[in-house]
PDB file of C-alpha atoms in Angstrom:
ATOM      1  CA  MET T   1     117.974 115.183 143.217  1.00  0.00           C
ATOM      2  CA  ALA T   2     118.686 118.007 145.655  1.00  0.00           C
ATOM      3  CA  LEU T   3     118.385 121.768 145.739  1.00  0.00           C
ATOM      4  CA  ILE T   4     120.892 123.404 148.117  1.00  0.00           C
ATOM      5  CA  ASP T   5     122.044 126.902 148.995  1.00  0.00           C
ATOM      6  CA  SER T   6     125.594 128.201 149.104  1.00  0.00           C
ATOM      7  CA  LYS T   7     126.080 126.704 152.599  1.00  0.00           C
ATOM      8  CA  GLY T   8     125.053 123.241 151.453  1.00  0.00           C
ATOM      9  CA  GLN T   9     121.681 123.306 153.246  1.00  0.00           C
ATOM     10  CA  LEU T  10     118.880 121.322 151.713  1.00  0.00           C
ATOM     11  CA  LEU T  11     115.937 123.310 150.388  1.00  0.00           C
ATOM     12  CA  SER T  12     114.339 120.472 148.435  1.00  0.00           C
ATOM     13  CA  TRP T  13     115.098 116.783 148.260  1.00  0.00           C
ATOM     14  CA  GLN T  14     114.017 113.728 146.290  1.00  0.00           C
ATOM     15  CA  ASN T  15     115.484 110.284 146.800  1.00  0.00           C
ATOM     16  CA  GLY T  16     114.758 107.535 144.284  1.00  0.00           C
ATOM     17  CA  ASN T  17     111.081 107.052 143.460  1.00  0.00           C
ATOM     18  CA  GLN T  18     109.929 108.985 146.524  1.00  0.00           C
ATOM     19  CA  SER T  19     108.063 112.248 146.082  1.00  0.00           C
ATOM     20  CA  ALA T  20     110.035 115.465 146.438  1.00  0.00           C
ATOM     21  CA  TYR T  21     109.652 117.194 149.792  1.00  0.00           C
ATOM     22  CA  LYS T  22     110.968 120.205 151.697  1.00  0.00           C
ATOM     23  CA  PRO T  23     113.147 119.238 154.677  1.00  0.00           C
ATOM     24  CA  GLN T  24     112.101 120.538 158.066  1.00  0.00           C
ATOM     25  CA  ILE T  25     114.231 122.857 160.233  1.00  0.00           C
ATOM     26  CA  VAL T  26     116.299 120.932 162.780  1.00  0.00           C
ATOM     27  CA  THR T  27     117.681 122.016 166.155  1.00  0.00           C
ATOM     28  CA  ARG T  28     121.389 121.487 166.655  1.00  0.00           C
ATOM     29  CA  LEU T  29     123.100 120.365 169.844  1.00  0.00           C
ATOM     30  CA  ASP T  30     124.154 123.955 170.557  1.00  0.00           C
ATOM     31  CA  GLY T  31     120.542 125.060 170.395  1.00  0.00           C
ATOM     32  CA  THR T  32     120.756 126.707 166.968  1.00  0.00           C
ATOM     33  CA  GLN T  33     118.231 125.924 164.285  1.00  0.00           C
ATOM     34  CA  SER T  34     118.982 125.393 160.605  1.00  0.00           C
ATOM     35  CA  MET T  35     118.055 123.379 157.591  1.00  0.00           C
ATOM     36  CA  PRO T  36     119.638 119.929 157.283  1.00  0.00           C
ATOM     37  CA  THR T  37     122.702 119.820 155.061  1.00  0.00           C
ATOM     38  CA  LEU T  38     123.425 117.578 152.094  1.00  0.00           C
ATOM     39  CA  LYS T  39     126.402 116.013 153.863  1.00  0.00           C
ATOM     40  CA  GLU T  40     124.101 114.760 156.597  1.00  0.00           C
ATOM     41  CA  GLN T  41     122.034 112.788 154.088  1.00  0.00           C
ATOM     42  CA  ASP T  42     122.713 109.292 152.794  1.00  0.00           C
ATOM     43  CA  ALA T  43     123.529 110.594 149.314  1.00  0.00           C
ATOM     44  CA  PRO T  44     127.161 109.780 148.448  1.00  0.00           C
ATOM     45  CA  VAL T  45     126.665 110.428 144.736  1.00  0.00           C
ATOM     46  CA  LEU T  46     125.153 113.888 145.229  1.00  0.00           C
ATOM     47  CA  ASN T  47     127.869 114.781 147.727  1.00  0.00           C
ATOM     48  CA  ARG T  48     130.456 113.670 145.164  1.00  0.00           C
ATOM     49  CA  ILE T  49     128.828 115.876 142.527  1.00  0.00           C
ATOM     50  CA  ASN T  50     128.849 118.831 144.913  1.00  0.00           C
ATOM     51  CA  ALA T  51     132.533 118.252 145.694  1.00  0.00           C
ATOM     52  CA  LEU T  52     133.379 118.164 141.972  1.00  0.00           C
ATOM     53  CA  ALA T  53     131.412 121.324 141.190  1.00  0.00           C
ATOM     54  CA  SER T  54     133.142 123.310 138.432  1.00  0.00           C
ATOM     55  CA  SER T  55     133.996 126.973 138.612  1.00  0.00           C
ATOM     56  CA  ASP T  56     131.524 127.905 135.881  1.00  0.00           C
ATOM     57  CA  GLY T  57     128.731 126.482 138.028  1.00  0.00           C
ATOM     58  CA  GLN T  58     127.539 123.888 135.470  1.00  0.00           C
ATOM     59  CA  ASN T  59     128.820 120.382 134.902  1.00  0.00           C
ATOM     60  CA  SER T  60     127.620 117.089 133.436  1.00  0.00           C
ATOM     61  CA  GLN T  61     129.587 113.868 133.700  1.00  0.00           C
ATOM     62  CA  ALA T  62     129.419 110.132 134.358  1.00  0.00           C
ATOM     63  CA  LEU T  63     130.551 108.667 137.678  1.00  0.00           C
ATOM     64  CA  ASP T  64     131.192 105.059 138.711  1.00  0.00           C
ATOM     65  CA  MET T  65     130.054 104.659 142.316  1.00  0.00           C
ATOM     66  CA  ILE T  66     128.325 102.044 144.455  1.00  0.00           C
ATOM     67  CA  GLY T  67     128.750  99.460 141.703  1.00  0.00           C
ATOM     68  CA  LYS T  68     126.811 101.529 139.167  1.00  0.00           C
ATOM     69  CA  THR T  69     127.451 104.109 136.484  1.00  0.00           C
ATOM     70  CA  TRP T  70     125.665 107.382 137.212  1.00  0.00           C
ATOM     71  CA  ALA T  71     124.720 110.189 134.863  1.00  0.00           C
ATOM     72  CA  THR T  72     125.135 113.416 136.877  1.00  0.00           C
ATOM     73  CA  TYR T  73     124.352 117.068 136.403  1.00  0.00           C
ATOM     74  CA  GLN T  74     124.853 120.137 138.584  1.00  0.00           C
ATOM     75  CA  SER T  75     124.120 123.785 137.854  1.00  0.00           C
ATOM     76  CA  ASN T  76     123.837 127.080 139.692  1.00  0.00           C
ATOM     77  CA  ILE T  77     120.502 128.887 139.820  1.00  0.00           C
ATOM     78  CA  GLN T  78     120.667 132.644 140.152  1.00  0.00           C
ATOM     79  CA  VAL T  79     118.005 134.162 142.399  1.00  0.00           C
ATOM     80  CA  PRO T  80     117.523 137.922 141.894  1.00  0.00           C
ATOM     81  CA  GLY T  81     118.094 139.779 145.179  1.00  0.00           C
ATOM     82  CA  GLY T  82     119.074 136.590 147.031  1.00  0.00           C
ATOM     83  CA  GLN T  83     121.689 133.858 147.330  1.00  0.00           C
ATOM     84  CA  ASP T  84     122.434 131.593 144.407  1.00  0.00           C
ATOM     85  CA  LEU T  85     121.118 128.079 144.661  1.00  0.00           C
ATOM     86  CA  ARG T  86     122.540 124.862 143.242  1.00  0.00           C
ATOM     87  CA  ILE T  87     120.650 121.928 141.810  1.00  0.00           C
ATOM     88  CA  LEU T  88     122.244 118.475 141.853  1.00  0.00           C
ATOM     89  CA  ILE T  89     120.872 115.540 139.822  1.00  0.00           C
ATOM     90  CA  ALA T  90     122.110 111.939 139.678  1.00  0.00           C
ATOM     91  CA  SER T  91     120.502 108.916 138.049  1.00  0.00           C
ATOM     92  CA  PRO T  92     121.804 105.376 137.391  1.00  0.00           C
ATOM     93  CA  HIS T  93     122.275 104.588 133.724  1.00  0.00           C
ATOM     94  CA  ASP T  94     120.158 101.440 133.980  1.00  0.00           C
ATOM     95  CA  GLU T  95     117.212 103.518 135.253  1.00  0.00           C
ATOM     96  CA  LEU T  96     117.788 106.550 133.052  1.00  0.00           C
ATOM     97  CA  LEU T  97     118.094 104.431 129.925  1.00  0.00           C
ATOM     98  CA  ALA T  98     115.652 101.720 131.013  1.00  0.00           C
ATOM     99  CA  SER T  99     113.247 102.269 128.121  1.00  0.00           C
ATOM    100  CA  ILE T 100     116.097 102.423 125.593  1.00  0.00           C
ATOM    101  CA  ILE T 101     117.722  99.288 127.026  1.00  0.00           C
ATOM    102  CA  LYS T 102     114.361  97.503 126.938  1.00  0.00           C
ATOM    103  CA  MET T 103     113.838  98.582 123.339  1.00  0.00           C
ATOM    104  CA  ARG T 104     117.348  97.407 122.452  1.00  0.00           C
ATOM    105  CA  LYS T 105     116.720  94.002 124.017  1.00  0.00           C
ATOM    106  CA  GLN T 106     113.423  93.715 122.172  1.00  0.00           C
ATOM    107  CA  SER T 107     115.143  94.650 118.910  1.00  0.00           C
ATOM    108  CA  ILE T 108     117.872  92.047 119.494  1.00  0.00           C
ATOM    109  CA  ALA T 109     115.242  89.407 120.315  1.00  0.00           C
ATOM    110  CA  LEU T 110     113.236  90.318 117.210  1.00  0.00           C
ATOM    111  CA  PHE T 111     116.353  90.235 115.038  1.00  0.00           C
ATOM    112  CA  ALA T 112     117.318  86.827 116.460  1.00  0.00           C
ATOM    113  CA  LEU T 113     113.796  85.522 115.817  1.00  0.00           C
ATOM    114  CA  LEU T 114     113.817  86.797 112.227  1.00  0.00           C
ATOM    115  CA  LEU T 115     117.291  85.328 111.740  1.00  0.00           C
ATOM    116  CA  VAL T 116     116.115  81.914 112.939  1.00  0.00           C
ATOM    117  CA  ILE T 117     113.031  82.107 110.710  1.00  0.00           C
ATOM    118  CA  GLY T 118     115.223  83.164 107.786  1.00  0.00           C
ATOM    119  CA  LEU T 119     117.588  80.231 108.373  1.00  0.00           C
ATOM    120  CA  ILE T 120     114.673  77.794 108.580  1.00  0.00           C
ATOM    121  CA  LEU T 121     113.165  79.150 105.355  1.00  0.00           C
ATOM    122  CA  THR T 122     116.577  79.059 103.648  1.00  0.00           C
ATOM    123  CA  ILE T 123     117.075  75.411 104.619  1.00  0.00           C
ATOM    124  CA  TYR T 124     113.520  74.567 103.550  1.00  0.00           C
ATOM    125  CA  PHE T 125     113.787  76.200 100.119  1.00  0.00           C
ATOM    126  CA  SER T 126     117.295  74.843  99.551  1.00  0.00           C
ATOM    127  CA  ARG T 127     116.015  71.317 100.219  1.00  0.00           C
ATOM    128  CA  LEU T 128     112.984  72.070  98.063  1.00  0.00           C
ATOM    129  CA  ALA T 129     115.370  72.802  95.194  1.00  0.00           C
ATOM    130  CA  SER T 130     118.110  70.262  95.942  1.00  0.00           C
ATOM    131  CA  LYS T 131     115.867  67.191  96.272  1.00  0.00           C
ATOM    132  CA  PRO T 132     114.474  67.284  92.695  1.00  0.00           C
ATOM    133  CA  LEU T 133     117.931  68.224  91.387  1.00  0.00           C
ATOM    134  CA  LYS T 134     119.366  65.080  92.985  1.00  0.00           C
ATOM    135  CA  GLN T 135     116.552  63.072  91.409  1.00  0.00           C
ATOM    136  CA  LEU T 136     117.304  64.637  88.014  1.00  0.00           C
ATOM    137  CA  ASN T 137     120.972  63.760  88.471  1.00  0.00           C
ATOM    138  CA  ASN T 138     119.999  60.137  89.108  1.00  0.00           C
ATOM    139  CA  GLU T 139     117.812  60.153  85.995  1.00  0.00           C
ATOM    140  CA  ALA T 140     120.697  61.579  83.949  1.00  0.00           C
ATOM    141  CA  SER T 141     122.886  58.738  85.229  1.00  0.00           C
ATOM    142  CA  LYS T 142     120.237  56.226  84.110  1.00  0.00           C
ATOM    143  CA  ILE T 143     120.168  57.802  80.633  1.00  0.00           C
ATOM    144  CA  ALA T 144     123.977  57.540  80.467  1.00  0.00           C
ATOM    145  CA  ARG T 145     123.619  53.801  81.260  1.00  0.00           C
ATOM    146  CA  PHE T 146     120.872  53.453  78.592  1.00  0.00           C
ATOM    147  CA  ASP T 147     118.326  52.631  81.269  1.00  0.00           C
ATOM    148  CA  PHE T 148     114.994  53.777  79.811  1.00  0.00           C
ATOM    149  CA  LYS T 149     112.664  51.438  81.694  1.00  0.00           C
ATOM    150  CA  SER T 150     111.007  53.956  83.999  1.00  0.00           C
ATOM    151  CA  PRO T 151     109.670  57.389  82.946  1.00  0.00           C
ATOM    152  CA  ILE T 152     110.806  60.577  84.674  1.00  0.00           C
ATOM    153  CA  ASN T 153     108.156  61.787  87.107  1.00  0.00           C
ATOM    154  CA  ILE T 154     109.704  64.529  89.256  1.00  0.00           C
ATOM    155  CA  GLN T 155     107.461  67.194  90.762  1.00  0.00           C
ATOM    156  CA  SER T 156     108.769  70.603  91.833  1.00  0.00           C
ATOM    157  CA  ARG T 157     107.211  73.950  92.707  1.00  0.00           C
ATOM    158  CA  ILE T 158     110.180  75.711  91.141  1.00  0.00           C
ATOM    159  CA  LYS T 159     109.309  76.465  87.516  1.00  0.00           C
ATOM    160  CA  GLU T 160     112.844  76.107  86.148  1.00  0.00           C
ATOM    161  CA  ILE T 161     113.315  72.694  87.768  1.00  0.00           C
ATOM    162  CA  ALA T 162     109.880  71.552  86.564  1.00  0.00           C
ATOM    163  CA  ASP T 163     110.758  72.663  83.012  1.00  0.00           C
ATOM    164  CA  LEU T 164     114.079  70.829  83.219  1.00  0.00           C
ATOM    165  CA  SER T 165     112.289  67.685  84.425  1.00  0.00           C
ATOM    166  CA  ASN T 166     109.827  67.858  81.518  1.00  0.00           C
ATOM    167  CA  SER T 167     112.666  68.399  79.033  1.00  0.00           C
ATOM    168  CA  MET T 168     114.625  65.424  80.382  1.00  0.00           C
ATOM    169  CA  SER T 169     111.479  63.307  80.313  1.00  0.00           C
ATOM    170  CA  SER T 170     110.892  64.227  76.655  1.00  0.00           C
ATOM    171  CA  MET T 171     114.548  63.548  75.826  1.00  0.00           C
ATOM    172  CA  LYS T 172     114.435  60.160  77.551  1.00  0.00           C
ATOM    173  CA  SER T 173     111.228  59.247  75.724  1.00  0.00           C
ATOM    174  CA  THR T 174     112.676  60.344  72.382  1.00  0.00           C
ATOM    175  CA  ILE T 175     115.901  58.360  72.831  1.00  0.00           C
ATOM    176  CA  ARG T 176     113.896  55.317  73.865  1.00  0.00           C
ATOM    177  CA  SER T 177     111.690  55.694  70.775  1.00  0.00           C
ATOM    178  CA  PHE T 178     114.758  55.904  68.519  1.00  0.00           C
ATOM    179  CA  LEU T 179     116.173  52.755  70.084  1.00  0.00           C
ATOM    180  CA  ASP T 180     112.850  50.974  69.655  1.00  0.00           C
ATOM    181  CA  ILE T 181     112.718  52.095  66.023  1.00  0.00           C
ATOM    182  CA  ALA T 182     116.257  50.894  65.398  1.00  0.00           C
ATOM    183  CA  SER T 183     115.452  47.540  66.976  1.00  0.00           C
ATOM    184  CA  SER T 184     112.194  47.081  65.071  1.00  0.00           C
ATOM    185  CA  LEU T 185     113.646  48.232  61.760  1.00  0.00           C
ATOM    186  CA  ALA T 186     116.507  45.785  62.120  1.00  0.00           C
ATOM    187  CA  SER T 187     113.991  42.964  62.300  1.00  0.00           C
ATOM    188  CA  GLU T 188     111.837  44.223  59.399  1.00  0.00           C
ATOM    189  CA  THR T 189     112.343  42.248  56.172  1.00  0.00           C
ATOM    190  CA  ASN T 190     109.717  43.876  53.950  1.00  0.00           C
ATOM    191  CA  TYR T 191     111.270  46.895  52.236  1.00  0.00           C
ATOM    192  CA  ASP T 192     107.994  48.745  51.591  1.00  0.00           C
ATOM    193  CA  LYS T 193     106.840  48.250  55.189  1.00  0.00           C
ATOM    194  CA  LEU T 194     110.251  49.384  56.358  1.00  0.00           C
ATOM    195  CA  LEU T 195     109.956  52.705  54.500  1.00  0.00           C
ATOM    196  CA  ALA T 196     106.431  53.268  55.779  1.00  0.00           C
ATOM    197  CA  ARG T 197     107.429  52.532  59.352  1.00  0.00           C
ATOM    198  CA  VAL T 198     110.465  54.830  59.210  1.00  0.00           C
ATOM    199  CA  LEU T 199     108.294  57.717  58.018  1.00  0.00           C
ATOM    200  CA  GLN T 200     105.531  57.049  60.539  1.00  0.00           C
ATOM    201  CA  GLU T 201     107.824  56.607  63.527  1.00  0.00           C
ATOM    202  CA  MET T 202     109.904  59.709  62.722  1.00  0.00           C
ATOM    203  CA  SER T 203     106.781  61.827  62.207  1.00  0.00           C
ATOM    204  CA  GLU T 204     105.252  60.694  65.492  1.00  0.00           C
ATOM    205  CA  ILE T 205     108.477  61.266  67.425  1.00  0.00           C
ATOM    206  CA  THR T 206     108.790  64.800  66.104  1.00  0.00           C
ATOM    207  CA  ASP T 207     105.044  65.365  66.595  1.00  0.00           C
ATOM    208  CA  ALA T 208     104.687  66.317  62.935  1.00  0.00           C
ATOM    209  CA  LYS T 209     101.259  66.600  61.317  1.00  0.00           C
ATOM    210  CA  SER T 210     102.596  65.489  57.953  1.00  0.00           C
ATOM    211  CA  GLY T 211     105.793  64.211  56.378  1.00  0.00           C
ATOM    212  CA  ILE T 212     107.386  63.167  53.082  1.00  0.00           C
ATOM    213  CA  LEU T 213     110.003  60.473  52.574  1.00  0.00           C
ATOM    214  CA  TYR T 214     112.453  60.979  49.700  1.00  0.00           C
ATOM    215  CA  LEU T 215     114.863  58.362  48.332  1.00  0.00           C
ATOM    216  CA  TYR T 216     117.874  59.165  46.181  1.00  0.00           C
ATOM    217  CA  GLN T 217     117.945  57.462  42.780  1.00  0.00           C
ATOM    218  CA  PRO T 218     121.593  57.383  41.689  1.00  0.00           C
ATOM    219  CA  GLN T 219     120.932  56.250  38.109  1.00  0.00           C
ATOM    220  CA  ALA T 220     118.560  59.152  37.390  1.00  0.00           C
ATOM    221  CA  ASN T 221     120.324  61.490  39.849  1.00  0.00           C
ATOM    222  CA  THR T 222     116.994  62.450  41.394  1.00  0.00           C
ATOM    223  CA  MET T 223     115.189  62.542  44.745  1.00  0.00           C
ATOM    224  CA  GLN T 224     112.013  60.455  44.469  1.00  0.00           C
ATOM    225  CA  VAL T 225     108.976  60.728  46.762  1.00  0.00           C
ATOM    226  CA  VAL T 226     108.113  57.226  48.009  1.00  0.00           C
ATOM    227  CA  ARG T 227     105.814  57.786  50.992  1.00  0.00           C
ATOM    228  CA  VAL T 228     103.638  60.579  52.453  1.00  0.00           C
ATOM    229  CA  TYR T 229     102.487  60.841  56.082  1.00  0.00           C
ATOM    230  CA  VAL T 230      99.126  62.627  56.622  1.00  0.00           C
ATOM    231  CA  ASP T 231      96.654  62.397  59.529  1.00  0.00           C
ATOM    232  CA  HIS T 232      98.614  59.627  61.266  1.00  0.00           C
ATOM    233  CA  GLN T 233      98.547  57.495  58.126  1.00  0.00           C
ATOM    234  CA  VAL T 234     101.292  56.577  55.657  1.00  0.00           C
ATOM    235  CA  LEU T 235     100.142  56.755  52.040  1.00  0.00           C
ATOM    236  CA  GLU T 236     101.748  55.752  48.801  1.00  0.00           C
ATOM    237  CA  CYS T 237     102.059  58.426  46.162  1.00  0.00           C
ATOM    238  CA  ASP T 238     102.751  58.704  42.458  1.00  0.00           C
ATOM    239  CA  ALA T 239     106.360  58.736  41.469  1.00  0.00           C
ATOM    240  CA  HIS T 240     107.350  62.345  41.828  1.00  0.00           C
ATOM    241  CA  SER T 241     111.014  63.116  41.509  1.00  0.00           C
ATOM    242  CA  ILE T 242     113.241  66.166  41.822  1.00  0.00           C
ATOM    243  CA  SER T 243     116.424  66.500  39.803  1.00  0.00           C
ATOM    244  CA  MET T 244     119.557  66.923  41.879  1.00  0.00           C
ATOM    245  CA  MET T 245     120.599  69.537  39.336  1.00  0.00           C
ATOM    246  CA  ASP T 246     117.658  71.757  40.328  1.00  0.00           C
ATOM    247  CA  GLU T 247     119.521  73.755  42.970  1.00  0.00           C
ATOM    248  CA  SER T 248     116.645  76.195  43.266  1.00  0.00           C
ATOM    249  CA  HIS T 249     114.433  73.543  44.882  1.00  0.00           C
ATOM    250  CA  PRO T 250     114.466  73.730  48.721  1.00  0.00           C
ATOM    251  CA  VAL T 251     114.727  69.927  49.093  1.00  0.00           C
ATOM    252  CA  ILE T 252     117.846  69.840  46.895  1.00  0.00           C
ATOM    253  CA  LEU T 253     119.275  72.800  48.827  1.00  0.00           C
ATOM    254  CA  ALA T 254     118.590  70.936  52.093  1.00  0.00           C
ATOM    255  CA  CYS T 255     120.338  67.818  50.768  1.00  0.00           C
ATOM    256  CA  LYS T 256     123.408  69.777  49.784  1.00  0.00           C
ATOM    257  CA  SER T 257     123.443  71.848  52.969  1.00  0.00           C
ATOM    258  CA  ARG T 258     126.085  71.099  55.581  1.00  0.00           C
ATOM    259  CA  SER T 259     123.468  71.306  58.324  1.00  0.00           C
ATOM    260  CA  SER T 260     121.617  68.155  59.312  1.00  0.00           C
ATOM    261  CA  ILE T 261     118.469  70.167  60.136  1.00  0.00           C
ATOM    262  CA  CYS T 262     116.798  72.529  57.644  1.00  0.00           C
ATOM    263  CA  GLN T 263     113.523  74.379  57.914  1.00  0.00           C
ATOM    264  CA  LEU T 264     111.213  74.032  54.904  1.00  0.00           C
ATOM    265  CA  LYS T 265     107.761  75.463  54.333  1.00  0.00           C
ATOM    266  CA  ALA T 266     104.889  73.394  52.984  1.00  0.00           C
ATOM    267  CA  ALA T 267     104.586  75.753  49.990  1.00  0.00           C
ATOM    268  CA  ASP T 268     108.189  75.017  49.022  1.00  0.00           C
ATOM    269  CA  LEU T 269     107.593  71.267  48.996  1.00  0.00           C
ATOM    270  CA  ALA T 270     104.691  71.666  46.582  1.00  0.00           C
ATOM    271  CA  ARG T 271     106.986  72.813  43.796  1.00  0.00           C
TER     272      ARG T 271
END
């Protein structure tokens, strides 16, 4: 930074990080004394600014010199009752914007760090979800091959996957129970024991607290109660029958319904 008069003489001068000072009067070879001029100083950028001074006395621009980009400014200072002065300022961009450049680098480094952390967390959670899903896929393949030897025991911190695992485990257990029932019933020769076992096994599979087994009697065209399941026990009951012509009875409506599953209330069955 330099402060000069209209003749280019230095009145104040600051170079780099040095403190500003007032140049001393020098004696020329011809014996005259004057202030040192800007051209005599090692300040090519300031001299370039002074040479490019605009007519309006104020100018701000960027210059590429000495391998750097400089932000420059020059302006005239009016002194009442005296000669106008001119102030010249030049600063390298890397020094002028040092704090901003440092902040930008820190922001880029922070963004890169967060990006890496985000990628690591994404990979971790994706594996956390994909591993149990692969295990469930293997279990589904076993079910398709009718392999029910081992139970499904897949742990996951993701609620949806844990629920799916529990559902598949219940499904596998239910299918295995049905196959066991079919196998055991095929070997059962006692008709009464067969009916009791069918009712008991079906009630336990469906986790029912009670159940009633009806048999259709074609000669009388009725539905006859043959077994009752209560408190994990199968009991015989008195012959109670329902006429197939009684279409108001919920059991008869369920028999004639196209749906294989019907919801009945205990009060309806007591009719």
